[in-house]
Structures are given as structure tokens and as C-alpha cells.
PDB file of C-alpha atoms in Angstrom:
ATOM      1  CA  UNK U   1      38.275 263.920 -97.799  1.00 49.00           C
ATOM      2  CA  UNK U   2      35.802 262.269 -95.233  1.00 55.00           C
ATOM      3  CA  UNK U   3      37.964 259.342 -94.978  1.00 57.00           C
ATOM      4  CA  UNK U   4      40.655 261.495 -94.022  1.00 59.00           C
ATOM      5  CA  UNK U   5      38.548 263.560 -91.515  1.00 62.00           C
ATOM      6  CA  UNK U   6      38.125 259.988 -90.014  1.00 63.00           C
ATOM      7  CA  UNK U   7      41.609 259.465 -89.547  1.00 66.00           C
ATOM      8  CA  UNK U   8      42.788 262.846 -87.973  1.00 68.00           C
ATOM      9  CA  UNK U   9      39.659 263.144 -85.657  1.00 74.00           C
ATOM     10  CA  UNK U  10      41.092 259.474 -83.983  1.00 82.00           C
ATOM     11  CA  UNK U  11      44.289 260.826 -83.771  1.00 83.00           C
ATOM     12  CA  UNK U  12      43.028 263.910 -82.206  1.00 87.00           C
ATOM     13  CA  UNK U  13      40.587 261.952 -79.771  1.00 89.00           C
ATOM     14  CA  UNK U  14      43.852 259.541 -78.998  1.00 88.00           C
ATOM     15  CA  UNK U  15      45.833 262.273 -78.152  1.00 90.00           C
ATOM     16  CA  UNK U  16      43.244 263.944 -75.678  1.00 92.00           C
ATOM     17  CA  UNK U  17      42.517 260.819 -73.931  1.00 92.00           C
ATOM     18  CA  UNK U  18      46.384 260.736 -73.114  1.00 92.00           C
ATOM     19  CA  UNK U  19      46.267 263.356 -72.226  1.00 94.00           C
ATOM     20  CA  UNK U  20      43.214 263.124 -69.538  1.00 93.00           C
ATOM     21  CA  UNK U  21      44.939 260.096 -68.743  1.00 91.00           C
ATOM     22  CA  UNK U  22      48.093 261.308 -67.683  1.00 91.00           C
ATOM     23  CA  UNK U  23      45.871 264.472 -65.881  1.00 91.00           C
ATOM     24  CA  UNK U  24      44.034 261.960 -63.953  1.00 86.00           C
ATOM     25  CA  UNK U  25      47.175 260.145 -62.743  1.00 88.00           C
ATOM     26  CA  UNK U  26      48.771 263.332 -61.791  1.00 90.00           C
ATOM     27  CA  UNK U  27      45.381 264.181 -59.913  1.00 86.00           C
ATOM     28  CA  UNK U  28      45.436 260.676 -58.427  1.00 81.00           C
ATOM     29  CA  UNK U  29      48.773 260.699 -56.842  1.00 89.00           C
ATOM     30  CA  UNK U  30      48.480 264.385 -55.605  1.00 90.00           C
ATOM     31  CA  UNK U  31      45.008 263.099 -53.956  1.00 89.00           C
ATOM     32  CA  UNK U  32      46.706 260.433 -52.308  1.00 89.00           C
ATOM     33  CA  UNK U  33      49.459 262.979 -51.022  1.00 90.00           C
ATOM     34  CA  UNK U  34      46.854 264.783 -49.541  1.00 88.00           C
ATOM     35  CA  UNK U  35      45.320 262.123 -47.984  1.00 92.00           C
ATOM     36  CA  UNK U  36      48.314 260.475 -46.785  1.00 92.00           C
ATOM     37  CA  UNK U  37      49.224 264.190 -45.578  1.00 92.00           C
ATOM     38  CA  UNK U  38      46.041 264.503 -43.673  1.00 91.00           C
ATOM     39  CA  UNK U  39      46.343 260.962 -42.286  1.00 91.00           C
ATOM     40  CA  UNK U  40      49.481 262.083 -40.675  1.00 91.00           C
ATOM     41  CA  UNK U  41      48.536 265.413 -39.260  1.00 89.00           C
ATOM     42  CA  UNK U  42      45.528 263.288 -37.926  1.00 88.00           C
ATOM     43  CA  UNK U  43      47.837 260.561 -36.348  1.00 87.00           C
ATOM     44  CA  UNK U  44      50.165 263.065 -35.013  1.00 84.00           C
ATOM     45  CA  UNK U  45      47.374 265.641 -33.485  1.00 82.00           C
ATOM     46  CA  UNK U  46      45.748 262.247 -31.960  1.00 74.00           C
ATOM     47  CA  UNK U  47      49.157 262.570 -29.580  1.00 67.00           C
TER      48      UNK U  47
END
């Protein structure tokens, strides 16, 4: 019973951090939109 508890709380835990991981990423890359967004408002108010 314990051994199993073992085995299903890794799974568990491996499944959450893919899914933080593939949160972050999707944060990441939406961050970098906005920045790149920014950027060129910046670049083009500059004009």
C-alpha cells in the first residue's frame, strides 16, 4: 500500500510539473510578445 502511494504521488508530481512547464512556456512567449509589442510601439512613437 505505501509502496504504491510512492508510485502514484511521482506520477502525480510528474504530471504537474508538465504541466507548470508547459504554463511557464506559454507565459514566456506571451511575455516576449508583449515586450516585443511594446518595443515597437516605443520605436514607432520615437518617430
Amino acid at each position: 500500500m505505501c509502496h504504491d502511494q510512492g508510485i502514484g504521488k511521482t506520477r502525480k508530481e510528474r504530471m504537474q510539473r508538465r504541466k507548470k512547464a508547459e504554463r511557464n512556456r506559454k507565459m514566456c512567449s506571451s511575455l516576449i510578445a508583449c515586450f516585443l509589442l511594446q518595443l515597437g510601439i516605443a520605436f514607432i512613437s520615437d518617430f
